[in-house]
Coordinates of C-alpha atoms and ligand atoms in Angstrom, one line a residue:
M583 CA 2.2 -52.4 -278.0
Y584 CA 1.0 -52.5 -274.5
N585 CA -1.7 -49.5 -274.0
Y586 CA -2.8 -48.9 -270.2
I587 CA -4.0 -45.4 -270.6
Q588 CA -6.2 -46.0 -267.7
H589 CA -5.7 -46.8 -263.6
Y590 CA -6.8 -49.6 -261.3
I591 CA -8.7 -48.1 -259.2
N592 CA -11.1 -50.4 -257.0
G593 CA -11.1 -53.6 -258.4
Q594 CA -11.9 -51.9 -262.0
W595 CA -9.8 -50.1 -264.5
V596 CA -10.6 -46.2 -264.4
D597 CA -10.3 -43.8 -266.9
S598 CA -7.9 -40.5 -265.9
T599 CA -9.0 -37.6 -265.2
G600 CA -5.7 -35.9 -267.8
N601 CA -5.3 -36.7 -270.9
E602 CA -1.0 -36.7 -271.3
T603 CA 0.6 -40.4 -271.5
I604 CA 3.5 -40.9 -271.5
D605 CA 5.9 -42.9 -273.8
V606 CA 7.3 -47.0 -273.0
I607 CA 10.5 -47.6 -274.9
N608 CA 12.2 -50.8 -275.5
P609 CA 15.9 -49.5 -274.6
A610 CA 17.1 -52.9 -276.7
T611 CA 15.3 -51.7 -279.7
E612 CA 14.9 -47.8 -278.5
E613 CA 11.6 -48.4 -280.4
K614 CA 8.0 -47.3 -278.8
I615 CA 6.5 -50.5 -277.1
G616 CA 3.4 -48.8 -275.4
E617 CA 2.3 -46.1 -273.3
I618 CA 1.2 -45.5 -270.1
S619 CA -1.6 -42.8 -268.3
S620 CA 0.3 -39.6 -267.2
G621 CA -2.3 -40.3 -263.7
T622 CA -3.5 -37.0 -261.8
K623 CA -4.1 -35.7 -258.3
E624 CA -7.8 -36.7 -259.2
D625 CA -6.8 -39.8 -260.4
L626 CA -4.3 -40.7 -257.3
D627 CA -7.0 -39.4 -254.9
K628 CA -9.5 -42.0 -256.0
A629 CA -7.3 -44.4 -255.6
V630 CA -6.2 -43.4 -251.9
Q631 CA -10.4 -43.3 -251.1
A632 CA -10.8 -46.8 -252.5
A633 CA -7.8 -48.1 -250.4
R634 CA -8.9 -46.3 -246.9
D635 CA -12.9 -48.1 -247.7
A636 CA -11.1 -51.6 -248.1
F637 CA -8.7 -51.5 -244.9
P638 CA -11.2 -51.3 -242.0
A639 CA -12.8 -55.0 -243.7
F640 CA -9.1 -56.4 -245.1
S641 CA -7.1 -55.1 -242.1
Q642 CA -9.4 -57.9 -239.5
T643 CA -8.8 -60.9 -241.9
T644 CA -7.8 -63.3 -240.3
K645 CA -3.2 -63.8 -240.9
E646 CA -4.8 -67.8 -242.2
E647 CA -6.9 -66.2 -244.5
R648 CA -4.6 -63.5 -245.7
A649 CA -1.4 -66.7 -246.2
D650 CA -4.0 -68.7 -247.9
L651 CA -4.6 -65.4 -250.2
L652 CA -0.6 -65.1 -250.5
D653 CA -0.1 -68.8 -251.9
R654 CA -2.8 -68.2 -254.3
I655 CA -1.4 -65.2 -255.4
A656 CA 1.7 -67.2 -255.9
D657 CA 0.4 -69.9 -257.9
E658 CA -1.1 -67.4 -260.0
Y659 CA 1.7 -65.8 -261.1
E660 CA 3.5 -68.6 -261.1
K661 CA 0.8 -70.2 -264.1
R662 CA 2.6 -66.2 -266.1
K663 CA 6.0 -66.8 -265.9
D664 CA 6.6 -66.8 -269.6
Q665 CA 4.3 -63.7 -269.4
F666 CA 6.4 -61.3 -267.4
I667 CA 9.7 -62.6 -268.8
E668 CA 8.6 -61.1 -272.5
V669 CA 7.0 -58.7 -270.1
I670 CA 10.4 -57.6 -268.4
M671 CA 12.6 -58.4 -270.9
A672 CA 10.7 -55.5 -273.4
E673 CA 10.7 -52.8 -271.1
L674 CA 13.8 -52.9 -268.9
G675 CA 15.4 -54.8 -271.5
S676 CA 16.5 -57.9 -269.1
P677 CA 18.1 -61.2 -271.3
V678 CA 16.2 -63.9 -270.7
T679 CA 18.2 -66.3 -269.1
F680 CA 18.9 -63.0 -266.6
T681 CA 14.8 -62.3 -266.5
T682 CA 14.1 -66.3 -266.2
N683 CA 16.2 -66.8 -263.2
V684 CA 16.3 -63.2 -260.9
Q685 CA 13.8 -61.1 -262.1
Y686 CA 11.1 -63.6 -262.5
Q687 CA 11.5 -65.5 -259.4
M688 CA 12.6 -62.7 -256.7
G689 CA 9.3 -61.4 -257.4
L690 CA 7.8 -65.4 -256.8
N691 CA 9.8 -65.5 -254.1
H692 CA 8.4 -63.0 -252.3
F693 CA 5.8 -63.7 -252.1
R694 CA 5.9 -67.6 -251.3
T695 CA 8.5 -66.0 -248.4
A696 CA 5.4 -63.9 -247.1
A697 CA 2.6 -66.7 -247.1
K698 CA 5.1 -69.1 -245.0
L699 CA 6.4 -66.4 -242.1
V700 CA 2.8 -65.0 -241.8
R701 CA 1.4 -68.5 -240.8
D702 CA 3.8 -68.3 -238.0
F703 CA 3.9 -64.4 -237.3
D704 CA 3.0 -63.9 -233.8
F705 CA 0.5 -60.3 -234.2
T706 CA -0.4 -60.8 -230.4
E707 CA 1.8 -60.6 -227.3
N708 CA 1.3 -61.0 -224.0
R709 CA 4.9 -59.1 -221.0
E710 CA 4.6 -58.4 -217.9
N711 CA 1.1 -56.9 -217.5
S712 CA 0.6 -55.8 -220.7
F713 CA -0.7 -57.1 -224.2
I714 CA 0.6 -55.6 -227.6
Q715 CA -0.9 -56.3 -230.4
K716 CA 0.3 -55.3 -233.9
D717 CA -2.0 -54.1 -236.1
A718 CA -1.7 -53.4 -240.0
I719 CA -0.8 -49.6 -240.2
G720 CA -3.3 -48.2 -242.9
V721 CA -2.9 -47.2 -246.4
A722 CA 0.8 -47.5 -247.7
G723 CA 1.9 -45.8 -250.9
L724 CA 4.3 -48.0 -252.3
I725 CA 7.1 -46.4 -255.1
T726 CA 9.0 -48.7 -256.8
P727 CA 12.3 -47.9 -259.5
W728 CA 13.0 -49.4 -262.6
N729 CA 15.9 -51.8 -262.2
F730 CA 13.2 -54.7 -261.0
P731 CA 10.3 -55.0 -262.0
T732 CA 8.8 -57.2 -260.3
N733 CA 10.5 -57.8 -257.4
Q734 CA 10.9 -53.8 -256.1
A735 CA 6.9 -53.8 -256.5
S736 CA 6.5 -57.9 -254.6
T737 CA 8.9 -58.1 -251.8
K738 CA 6.3 -54.3 -250.6
L739 CA 3.0 -56.2 -251.5
A740 CA 3.9 -59.2 -249.7
S741 CA 4.8 -57.8 -247.2
A742 CA 1.4 -55.4 -246.9
F743 CA -0.7 -57.8 -248.2
A744 CA 0.5 -60.2 -245.1
A745 CA 0.3 -57.2 -243.0
G746 CA -2.9 -56.3 -243.6
S747 CA -2.7 -53.3 -245.4
T748 CA -4.3 -51.7 -248.6
V749 CA -2.0 -50.0 -250.6
V750 CA -1.6 -47.3 -254.1
L751 CA 1.1 -48.8 -256.2
K752 CA 3.4 -46.4 -258.4
P753 CA 5.5 -48.5 -260.6
S754 CA 8.5 -46.4 -262.6
T755 CA 7.5 -44.8 -265.6
E756 CA 10.2 -46.7 -267.6
T757 CA 9.1 -50.2 -266.9
P758 CA 5.1 -49.7 -265.8
F759 CA 3.4 -52.8 -267.4
A760 CA 5.2 -55.5 -265.0
A761 CA 3.4 -53.9 -262.5
V762 CA -0.1 -54.4 -265.2
L763 CA 0.5 -58.2 -264.9
L764 CA 0.7 -58.3 -260.7
K765 CA -2.9 -56.8 -261.2
E766 CA -4.0 -59.2 -263.8
V767 CA -2.1 -61.5 -261.2
F768 CA -4.0 -60.3 -257.8
E769 CA -7.9 -60.3 -260.1
A770 CA -7.4 -63.9 -260.8
A771 CA -6.3 -64.7 -256.9
G772 CA -9.2 -62.8 -255.3
V773 CA -7.5 -59.5 -253.9
P774 CA -10.7 -58.0 -252.4
K775 CA -11.4 -55.0 -254.4
G776 CA -9.6 -51.7 -253.5
V777 CA -7.2 -53.6 -251.3
F778 CA -4.2 -52.8 -255.0
N779 CA -5.0 -49.9 -256.9
L780 CA -2.4 -49.0 -259.8
V781 CA -2.2 -45.5 -260.2
N782 CA 0.7 -44.7 -263.2
G783 CA 2.4 -41.3 -263.5
T784 CA 5.4 -38.9 -263.3
G785 CA 7.3 -38.9 -259.8
S786 CA 6.6 -35.4 -259.4
T787 CA 2.5 -35.7 -259.9
I788 CA 1.9 -39.0 -258.2
G789 CA 5.0 -39.6 -256.1
N790 CA 4.9 -36.2 -254.8
G791 CA 1.1 -36.9 -254.4
I792 CA 1.7 -40.2 -252.0
S793 CA 4.5 -39.2 -250.4
S794 CA 2.2 -35.5 -249.5
H795 CA -1.1 -37.3 -249.5
P796 CA -2.8 -37.0 -245.4
D797 CA -4.6 -40.4 -246.5
I798 CA -1.6 -42.4 -246.9
D799 CA -0.3 -44.0 -243.7
F800 CA 3.3 -45.2 -245.0
V801 CA 5.4 -44.9 -247.6
S802 CA 7.4 -47.5 -249.0
F803 CA 9.9 -46.2 -251.7
T804 CA 12.7 -47.6 -253.7
G805 CA 14.6 -44.9 -255.4
S806 CA 17.6 -43.0 -255.5
G807 CA 18.9 -41.1 -252.2
G808 CA 17.3 -37.6 -253.7
V809 CA 13.8 -38.9 -254.5
G810 CA 14.2 -40.6 -251.3
T811 CA 15.5 -37.1 -249.2
K812 CA 11.8 -35.1 -251.3
I813 CA 9.8 -37.6 -249.8
M814 CA 11.1 -37.7 -246.2
E815 CA 10.1 -34.1 -246.5
N816 CA 7.1 -33.7 -248.1
A817 CA 5.9 -37.2 -244.8
A818 CA 7.2 -34.9 -242.1
Q819 CA 4.6 -32.1 -243.0
D820 CA 2.2 -34.9 -241.8
I821 CA 4.8 -37.4 -239.5
K822 CA 3.9 -39.8 -242.2
K823 CA 5.9 -42.8 -241.6
V824 CA 8.7 -44.0 -244.7
S825 CA 10.8 -46.2 -245.4
L826 CA 13.6 -46.1 -247.2
E827 CA 15.5 -48.8 -249.9
L828 CA 18.1 -46.6 -251.5
G829 CA 21.1 -46.7 -253.7
G830 CA 24.6 -48.2 -252.3
K831 CA 28.4 -48.4 -253.8
S832 CA 28.7 -52.3 -252.1
P833 CA 32.4 -53.0 -251.7
I834 CA 34.3 -57.0 -252.5
V835 CA 36.5 -57.2 -250.0
V836 CA 39.3 -60.2 -252.1
L837 CA 40.9 -62.1 -249.0
D838 CA 44.8 -62.8 -249.2
D839 CA 43.7 -66.2 -249.9
A840 CA 41.5 -66.0 -252.1
D841 CA 41.4 -68.1 -255.8
V842 CA 42.5 -65.1 -258.1
D843 CA 40.2 -66.6 -261.2
Y844 CA 36.7 -66.5 -259.0
A845 CA 37.5 -63.5 -257.6
A846 CA 37.6 -61.4 -261.0
K847 CA 34.7 -63.7 -261.8
T848 CA 32.6 -62.8 -259.2
A849 CA 33.3 -59.0 -259.5
I850 CA 33.3 -59.3 -263.4
S851 CA 29.6 -60.3 -262.7
H852 CA 28.2 -58.0 -260.2
I853 CA 28.7 -55.2 -262.8
A854 CA 27.7 -57.3 -265.9
G855 CA 24.2 -58.6 -264.0
N856 CA 21.5 -56.3 -264.5
T857 CA 24.1 -54.0 -266.8
G858 CA 25.1 -53.1 -263.2
Q859 CA 21.9 -51.3 -262.5
V860 CA 21.4 -53.2 -259.4
C861 CA 21.5 -51.1 -255.4
T862 CA 23.1 -53.7 -254.3
A863 CA 26.0 -54.4 -257.2
G864 CA 29.7 -54.9 -255.8
T865 CA 31.4 -51.8 -257.8
R866 CA 34.6 -51.7 -256.0
A867 CA 37.1 -55.0 -256.0
L868 CA 39.6 -54.0 -253.3
V869 CA 42.5 -56.6 -253.6
P870 CA 45.8 -57.0 -252.4
K871 CA 48.2 -55.2 -253.5
S872 CA 50.3 -58.6 -254.4
M873 CA 47.6 -59.8 -255.4
H874 CA 46.7 -57.2 -258.5
D875 CA 48.2 -58.1 -261.1
D876 CA 47.0 -61.2 -261.5
F877 CA 43.5 -60.1 -260.4
I878 CA 43.7 -57.6 -263.6
Q879 CA 45.4 -60.5 -266.1
A880 CA 41.9 -62.4 -264.5
I881 CA 39.4 -59.6 -265.7
K882 CA 40.8 -59.4 -268.9
K883 CA 40.5 -63.2 -269.0
Y884 CA 37.4 -63.5 -268.7
L885 CA 35.0 -60.4 -268.9
P886 CA 34.7 -62.1 -273.0
E887 CA 32.2 -64.8 -270.8
Y888 CA 30.2 -61.7 -270.0
P889 CA 28.5 -60.7 -273.6
V890 CA 26.5 -57.5 -273.9
G891 CA 23.9 -58.0 -276.3
D892 CA 20.6 -58.4 -277.7
P893 CA 18.5 -59.1 -274.2
K894 CA 16.7 -62.6 -277.2
D895 CA 19.9 -64.0 -277.0
E896 CA 19.9 -67.2 -274.1
S897 CA 24.5 -66.8 -274.2
T898 CA 23.4 -62.6 -274.1
F899 CA 24.9 -61.7 -269.5
T900 CA 24.4 -58.3 -270.1
G901 CA 21.9 -56.0 -271.9
P902 CA 21.2 -51.9 -272.5
Q903 CA 20.8 -49.7 -269.8
V904 CA 17.0 -48.7 -268.8
S905 CA 17.3 -45.3 -271.1
E906 CA 19.3 -42.7 -272.9
D907 CA 19.5 -41.3 -270.5
Q908 CA 20.9 -43.8 -267.4
W909 CA 22.8 -44.4 -271.2
N910 CA 24.4 -40.8 -270.8
T911 CA 24.1 -41.1 -266.8
V912 CA 27.0 -43.9 -267.0
Q913 CA 28.6 -42.7 -270.3
D914 CA 29.8 -39.3 -267.4
Y915 CA 31.2 -41.4 -265.4
I916 CA 33.6 -43.3 -267.5
Q917 CA 35.0 -40.2 -269.0
K918 CA 35.4 -38.9 -265.4
G919 CA 37.2 -42.1 -264.4
I920 CA 39.3 -42.0 -267.6
D921 CA 40.2 -37.8 -266.8
S922 CA 41.3 -39.3 -263.4
E923 CA 44.5 -40.6 -262.8
A924 CA 43.1 -44.0 -262.7
T925 CA 43.8 -47.0 -265.6
L926 CA 41.5 -47.7 -268.0
V927 CA 42.1 -51.9 -267.6
A928 CA 38.7 -53.1 -270.0
G929 CA 36.0 -51.3 -271.9
G930 CA 35.7 -46.9 -272.1
T931 CA 33.0 -44.7 -273.2
G932 CA 30.5 -45.3 -276.5
K933 CA 28.7 -48.4 -277.4
P934 CA 29.9 -51.9 -277.9
E935 CA 30.8 -52.7 -281.0
G936 CA 27.9 -53.9 -283.7
L937 CA 25.3 -52.3 -281.2
E938 CA 25.0 -49.2 -282.3
T939 CA 21.0 -49.1 -281.7
G940 CA 19.7 -49.4 -278.0
Y941 CA 21.3 -47.7 -274.9
Y942 CA 24.4 -50.2 -274.6
S943 CA 27.8 -49.5 -272.8
K944 CA 31.1 -51.4 -272.8
L945 CA 31.8 -53.8 -269.4
T946 CA 34.8 -51.2 -268.3
V947 CA 37.2 -52.0 -265.9
F948 CA 39.4 -49.3 -264.0
T949 CA 42.4 -50.2 -261.3
N950 CA 45.1 -47.8 -259.3
V951 CA 41.9 -46.6 -258.0
K952 CA 41.9 -44.3 -255.4
P953 CA 39.1 -44.9 -252.4
E954 CA 38.1 -41.0 -252.6
D955 CA 38.0 -40.6 -256.3
T956 CA 34.3 -39.8 -257.7
I957 CA 34.0 -43.4 -259.6
A958 CA 35.1 -45.2 -256.0
Q959 CA 32.3 -42.4 -254.2
E960 CA 28.7 -42.3 -256.5
E961 CA 26.7 -44.9 -257.5
I962 CA 26.9 -45.2 -261.5
F963 CA 24.1 -47.5 -261.6
G964 CA 25.9 -49.2 -264.6
P965 CA 28.7 -52.2 -265.6
V966 CA 31.6 -49.8 -264.0
L967 CA 34.0 -51.3 -261.6
S968 CA 36.7 -49.6 -259.7
V969 CA 39.6 -51.9 -258.6
I970 CA 41.4 -50.4 -255.5
T971 CA 44.7 -51.8 -253.3
Y972 CA 44.5 -52.5 -250.2
N973 CA 48.0 -53.1 -247.8
D974 CA 46.0 -55.0 -245.0
L975 CA 42.8 -55.9 -243.8
D976 CA 42.4 -53.0 -241.2
E977 CA 42.8 -51.1 -244.3
A978 CA 40.7 -52.7 -246.7
I979 CA 37.6 -52.7 -244.4
E980 CA 38.5 -48.8 -243.5
I981 CA 38.5 -48.4 -247.7
A982 CA 34.9 -50.7 -247.6
N983 CA 33.4 -48.7 -245.3
G984 CA 34.0 -45.4 -246.6
T985 CA 31.3 -43.6 -248.7
I986 CA 27.7 -42.7 -247.9
Y987 CA 26.6 -45.7 -248.2
G988 CA 25.8 -48.7 -246.4
L989 CA 23.7 -51.1 -248.2
A990 CA 25.9 -54.2 -249.1
G991 CA 29.1 -55.5 -249.0
Y992 CA 30.9 -59.1 -250.1
V993 CA 33.9 -60.9 -249.2
V994 CA 35.8 -63.5 -251.0
G995 CA 38.1 -65.8 -249.7
N996 CA 39.5 -69.2 -247.4
D997 CA 39.9 -68.4 -243.8
P998 CA 37.4 -68.6 -241.7
D999 CA 38.0 -66.3 -239.3
A1000 CA 39.3 -63.2 -241.6
L1001 CA 36.0 -64.1 -243.2
T1002 CA 34.6 -64.3 -240.3
K1003 CA 36.1 -60.6 -239.3
T1004 CA 35.9 -58.9 -242.2
A1005 CA 32.0 -59.6 -242.5
K1006 CA 31.4 -58.6 -239.5
S1007 CA 33.3 -55.3 -239.3
L1008 CA 30.8 -53.8 -242.9
R1009 CA 28.5 -51.1 -241.8
S1010 CA 25.8 -52.6 -243.9
G1011 CA 22.4 -54.4 -244.8
R1012 CA 23.8 -57.2 -246.1
I1013 CA 26.5 -59.2 -246.6
V1014 CA 27.7 -62.0 -249.1
V1015 CA 30.5 -64.7 -248.0
N1016 CA 31.6 -66.2 -250.8
N1017 CA 28.3 -66.0 -253.1
E1018 CA 26.3 -67.9 -251.1
Q1019 CA 22.3 -66.7 -252.9
A1020 CA 20.1 -65.2 -250.9
D1021 CA 17.9 -65.9 -247.7
F1022 CA 14.1 -64.6 -248.2
T1023 CA 13.4 -64.6 -245.2
A1024 CA 16.4 -62.4 -243.9
P1025 CA 16.0 -58.5 -243.7
F1026 CA 16.9 -56.3 -246.7
G1027 CA 17.8 -52.7 -246.5
G1028 CA 20.4 -50.2 -245.9
F1029 CA 23.0 -48.5 -243.4
D1030 CA 23.7 -44.7 -243.4
Q1031 CA 22.4 -43.0 -246.7
S1032 CA 21.4 -46.3 -248.1
G1033 CA 18.2 -46.1 -246.7
I1034 CA 15.8 -46.7 -243.3
G1035 CA 14.0 -49.5 -242.6
R1036 CA 14.1 -53.1 -244.1
E1037 CA 12.1 -55.2 -246.4
W1038 CA 11.7 -59.3 -246.6
G1039 CA 10.3 -61.9 -245.2
D1040 CA 9.3 -60.8 -241.4
Y1041 CA 11.1 -58.0 -241.1
G1042 CA 9.4 -56.2 -244.1
I1043 CA 6.7 -57.5 -242.6
E1044 CA 7.2 -55.5 -239.5
E1045 CA 7.4 -52.1 -241.4
F1046 CA 3.4 -52.3 -242.2
L1047 CA 2.2 -53.1 -238.8
E1048 CA 1.9 -50.6 -235.6
P1049 CA 2.5 -51.8 -232.8
K1050 CA -0.5 -51.3 -229.8
T1051 CA 0.4 -51.9 -225.8
I1052 CA -2.9 -52.5 -224.0
V1053 CA -2.3 -52.5 -220.4
G1054 CA -4.8 -53.6 -217.6
L1055 CA -7.1 -55.4 -220.2
P1056 CA -9.8 -57.9 -217.9
Ligands
LIG1037 P1 14.0 -42.7 -258.7 O1 14.3 -42.2 -257.5 O2 14.8 -41.7 -259.9 O3 13.0 -43.3 -258.8 C1 12.0 -44.2 -258.3 C2 10.9 -43.5 -258.3 O4 10.8 -42.7 -257.8 C3 10.2 -43.6 -259.5 O5 8.6 -44.1 -259.2 C4 9.8 -42.6 -260.1 O6 8.7 -41.7 -260.6 C5 9.7 -41.7 -258.4 N1 9.3 -40.4 -258.0 C6 10.7 -39.6 -259.0 N2 10.7 -38.4 -258.2 C7 9.1 -38.6 -257.0 C8 9.2 -37.9 -256.2 N3 9.6 -36.1 -256.3 N4 8.9 -38.0 -254.8 C9 7.9 -39.2 -255.0 N5 8.6 -39.9 -256.2 C10 9.2 -40.5 -257.1 O7 14.8 -43.9 -259.0 P2 15.5 -45.3 -260.0 O8 16.5 -44.6 -260.6 O9 14.0 -45.4 -260.6 O10 16.0 -46.5 -259.6 C11 17.1 -45.9 -259.5 C12 17.7 -45.5 -258.4 O11 16.8 -46.3 -257.5 C13 19.4 -45.9 -257.6 O12 19.9 -45.3 -256.7 C14 19.6 -47.4 -256.6 O13 20.2 -47.6 -256.1 C15 17.8 -47.3 -256.1 N6 18.1 -48.5 -256.1 C16 17.5 -49.1 -254.5 C17 17.0 -50.5 -254.0 C18 17.3 -50.6 -253.1 O14 16.8 -52.0 -252.6 N7 17.8 -50.4 -251.6 C19 16.5 -51.6 -255.4 C20 16.8 -51.0 -256.5 C21 17.2 -49.7 -256.6

């Protein structure tokens, strides 16, 4: 059992001022694996005060000192590899192979990348008659979702520490234990008291408390669009800066010269990876009409290579949804697809055979989906693919750009001109050509309703800084 009924404030565990707790469930077994404290406004106030008190000294450290700190954090993170994997598997139901290669690794990459980048980062700049100095923004409130428990927190924390900002982190109530391990990493690495504070609790109390707190200077949020709107409304009251990493409905544009097997496997991996609970997942496959039948055959052929099952089994590709609520949401969307004029190719409602315990969904593929259908427009956050056909590349690009989102886009094919035209025409923050691997130094974030601001690398560090112009400096 993981039981953390205290909050980490000013370098120590502190009792909550309230008595309420929140159960944490392993979604693969439906069993309780621990509990956390449901923090109060008073708990949050204490954490914000600790972060404020620590800010003057931490913001004055040199970039070399902060780079060394980030390297020590990365070292301590690596020492706890097995613990991170165990915790993320238990709280998220994330399969062991994916947890090791992706979940664990992404968190580490952010600390290593920030350490490297901040050494070369220019915090000052001379222009015509001005001197520009980039100051740490102050106290940052970090609010994270459950789908990548270390990655989402680490990208924010690495950037904040690189910039010299102090923080209060509120993780998701579904996956709070990875953040406790991060706290152990920071303690071992020598993060000064008050620089990192951890308050657990609900979105309505702690989340709302962060976005409306007068002593928090910046809210960095990752989560759903609806909550993003509430955060902006609250933050507007005292003109607080916000960065929002929100949802997506990303297209995979399959060009007419693409290898059909490669394209089908690419599409399946998007809905199967992390059980489709990925903000950047390519959930709309746009396929040339002439390739449609071969593509669907290839989808049917390769689906069994992505088994759904026990997260502890190394051959499992897809685990359960994070919670019963999330499972119900996914089931509702699958039913909406069945009720539409789309054709169900694979999967459907209900649990896969033999997986009655745990919040497992079937890998589900619909074809003959219209671009305007609900399942092609709304973020499902589950293993559901919509296949949409197109006549020519211009039409494909129009369909690809035809949602309220703009987080990511994917292009699969061979012709360099068509790849380039498509990649450059997609209105999204991150475009991936032929499954190229991620670049952790490059900006991550969304156009349109996928968000405001950027994370990762130097762009992420900039979010935690305020540029100050001084003219007439003697
Ligand atoms: P969510 O918006 O329900 O919750 C995210 C966090 O916000 C949680 O910690 C939650 O407790 C907190 N919260 C809830 N209500 C709040 C409020 N009123 N004020 C402040 N905080 C509040 O999202 P989720 O279900 O945890 O995650 C799934 C969503 O996150 C999806 O929409 C997904 O696309 C998005 N997401 C985006 C990215 C990205 O980088 N763009 C990455 C991962 C997930």
